[in-house]
mmCIF file of C-alpha atoms in Angstrom:
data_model
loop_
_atom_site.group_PDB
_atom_site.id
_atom_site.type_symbol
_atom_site.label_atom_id
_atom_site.label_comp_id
_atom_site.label_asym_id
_atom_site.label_seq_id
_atom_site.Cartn_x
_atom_site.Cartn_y
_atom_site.Cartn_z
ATOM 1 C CA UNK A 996 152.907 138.448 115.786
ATOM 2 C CA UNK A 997 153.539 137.563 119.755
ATOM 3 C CA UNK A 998 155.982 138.238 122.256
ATOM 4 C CA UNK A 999 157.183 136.523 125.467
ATOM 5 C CA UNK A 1000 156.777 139.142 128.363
ATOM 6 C CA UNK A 1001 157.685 139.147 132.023
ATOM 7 C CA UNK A 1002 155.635 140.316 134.786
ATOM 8 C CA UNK A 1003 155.635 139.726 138.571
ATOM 9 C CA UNK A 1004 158.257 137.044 138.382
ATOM 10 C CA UNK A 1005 156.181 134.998 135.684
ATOM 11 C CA UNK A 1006 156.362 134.682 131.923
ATOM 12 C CA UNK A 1007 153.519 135.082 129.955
ATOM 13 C CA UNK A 1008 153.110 134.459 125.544
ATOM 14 C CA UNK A 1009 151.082 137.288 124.707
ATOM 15 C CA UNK A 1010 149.724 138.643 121.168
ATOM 16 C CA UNK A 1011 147.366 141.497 120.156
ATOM 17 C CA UNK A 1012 144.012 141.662 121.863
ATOM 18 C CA UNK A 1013 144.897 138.627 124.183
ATOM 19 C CA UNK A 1014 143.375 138.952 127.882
ATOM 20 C CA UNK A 1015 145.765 137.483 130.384
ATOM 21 C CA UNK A 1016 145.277 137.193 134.331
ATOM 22 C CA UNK A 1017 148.847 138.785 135.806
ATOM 23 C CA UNK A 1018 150.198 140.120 139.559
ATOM 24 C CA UNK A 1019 148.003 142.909 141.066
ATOM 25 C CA UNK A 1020 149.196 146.107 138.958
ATOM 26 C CA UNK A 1021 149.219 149.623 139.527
ATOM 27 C CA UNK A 1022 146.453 151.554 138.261
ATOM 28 C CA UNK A 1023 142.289 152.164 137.431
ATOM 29 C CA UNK A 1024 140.567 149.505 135.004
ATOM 30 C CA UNK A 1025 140.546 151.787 131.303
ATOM 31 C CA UNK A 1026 143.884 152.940 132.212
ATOM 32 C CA UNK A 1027 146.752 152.254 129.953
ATOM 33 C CA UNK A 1028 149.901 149.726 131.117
ATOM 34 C CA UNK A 1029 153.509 149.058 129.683
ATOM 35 C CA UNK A 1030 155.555 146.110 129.847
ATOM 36 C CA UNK A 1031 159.044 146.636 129.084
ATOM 37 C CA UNK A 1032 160.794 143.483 129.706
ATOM 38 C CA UNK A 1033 160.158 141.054 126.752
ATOM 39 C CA UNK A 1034 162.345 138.583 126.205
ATOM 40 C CA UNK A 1035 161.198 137.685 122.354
ATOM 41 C CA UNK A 1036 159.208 138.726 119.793
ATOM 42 C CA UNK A 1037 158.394 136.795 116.633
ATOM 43 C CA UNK A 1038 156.978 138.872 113.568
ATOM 44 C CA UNK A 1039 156.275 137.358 109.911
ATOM 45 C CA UNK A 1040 158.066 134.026 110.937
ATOM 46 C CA UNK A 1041 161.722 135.916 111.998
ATOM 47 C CA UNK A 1042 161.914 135.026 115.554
ATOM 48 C CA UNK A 1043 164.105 138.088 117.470
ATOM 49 C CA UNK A 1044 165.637 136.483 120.933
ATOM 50 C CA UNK A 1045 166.760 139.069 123.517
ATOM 51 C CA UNK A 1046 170.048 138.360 125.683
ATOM 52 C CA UNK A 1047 168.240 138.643 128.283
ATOM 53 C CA UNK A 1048 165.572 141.594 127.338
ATOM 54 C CA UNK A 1049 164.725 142.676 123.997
ATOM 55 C CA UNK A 1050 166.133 146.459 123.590
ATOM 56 C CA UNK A 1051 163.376 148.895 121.780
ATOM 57 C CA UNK A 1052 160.866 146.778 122.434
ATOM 58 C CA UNK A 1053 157.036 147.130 124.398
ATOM 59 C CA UNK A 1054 154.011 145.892 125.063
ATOM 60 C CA UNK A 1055 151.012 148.030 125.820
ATOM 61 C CA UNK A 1056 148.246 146.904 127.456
ATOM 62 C CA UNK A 1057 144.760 148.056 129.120
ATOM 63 C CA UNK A 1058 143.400 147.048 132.643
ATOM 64 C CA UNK A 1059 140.356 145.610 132.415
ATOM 65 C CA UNK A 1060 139.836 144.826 136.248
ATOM 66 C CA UNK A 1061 141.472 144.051 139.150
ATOM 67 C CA UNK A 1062 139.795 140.566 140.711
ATOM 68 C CA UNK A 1063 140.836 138.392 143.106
ATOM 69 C CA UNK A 1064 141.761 134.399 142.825
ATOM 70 C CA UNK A 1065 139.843 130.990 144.568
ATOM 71 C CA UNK A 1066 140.270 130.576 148.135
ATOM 72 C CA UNK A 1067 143.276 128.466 148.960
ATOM 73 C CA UNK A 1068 143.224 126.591 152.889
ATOM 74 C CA UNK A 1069 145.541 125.841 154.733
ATOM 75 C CA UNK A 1070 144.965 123.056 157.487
ATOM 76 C CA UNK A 1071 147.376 122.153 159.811
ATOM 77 C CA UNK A 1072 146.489 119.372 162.525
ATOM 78 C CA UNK A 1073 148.892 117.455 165.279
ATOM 79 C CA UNK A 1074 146.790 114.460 166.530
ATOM 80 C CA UNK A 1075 145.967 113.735 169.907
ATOM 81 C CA UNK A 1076 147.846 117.351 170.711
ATOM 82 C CA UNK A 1077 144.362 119.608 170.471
ATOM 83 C CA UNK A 1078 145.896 121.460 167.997
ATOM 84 C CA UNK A 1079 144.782 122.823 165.228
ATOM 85 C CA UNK A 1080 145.170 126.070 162.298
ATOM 86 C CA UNK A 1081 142.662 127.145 159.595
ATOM 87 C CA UNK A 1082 143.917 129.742 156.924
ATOM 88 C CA UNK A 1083 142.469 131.505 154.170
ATOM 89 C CA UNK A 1084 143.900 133.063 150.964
ATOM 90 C CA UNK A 1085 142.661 134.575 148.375
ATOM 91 C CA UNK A 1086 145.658 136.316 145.550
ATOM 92 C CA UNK A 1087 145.062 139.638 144.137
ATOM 93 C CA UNK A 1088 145.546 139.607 140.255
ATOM 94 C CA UNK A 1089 144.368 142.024 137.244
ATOM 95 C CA UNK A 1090 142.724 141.293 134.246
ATOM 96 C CA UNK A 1091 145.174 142.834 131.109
ATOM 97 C CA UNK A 1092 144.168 143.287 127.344
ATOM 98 C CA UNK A 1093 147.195 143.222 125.317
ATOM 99 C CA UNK A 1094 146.626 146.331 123.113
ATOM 100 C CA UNK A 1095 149.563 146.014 120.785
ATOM 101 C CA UNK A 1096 153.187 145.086 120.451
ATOM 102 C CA UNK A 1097 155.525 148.075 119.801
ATOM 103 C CA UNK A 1098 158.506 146.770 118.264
#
């Protein structure tokens, strides 16, 4: 059984006991977390499309920890201008073990 959730504008496949890397979310790592958009669920081969969101339908999930991504830069140079940027990024996500799928 698996379901197709959204979270923080992205769509993730997700089944029971999957870990999966998402947007920074609310909450302490051990606490509990609910997705309630999911836009499918297949169970026993019978494949259940919402139009758009599934109705009666949740994921629960645990945080496992909040961590933060690899360092993007951002160089920006004009030549022969003496002009120059350096940026740093790093994302915030958090670490998610799907728990179950409530359907």
């Amino acid at each position: 059984m698996f379901a197709v959730i959204k979270t923080g504008g992205k769509q993730y496949r997700v089944a029971a006991n999957d870990v999966i890397t998402v947007a920074t979310l609310a909450g302490e790592p051990g606490s509990a977390v609910t997705f309630d958009q999911v836009l499918m669920v297949t169970n026993d081969g019978k494949t259940q499309v919402g139009a758009p969101l599934m109705q009666g339908v949740t994921v629960a999930g645990e945080v496992v920890e909040h961590t933060r991504g690899e360092k993007v830069i951002s160089f920006k140079k004009r030549r022969r201008q003496n002009s120059r940027r350096k940026r740093g990024h790093r994302q915030d996500y958090t670490v998610v073990r799907i728990t179950e799928i409530r359907a």
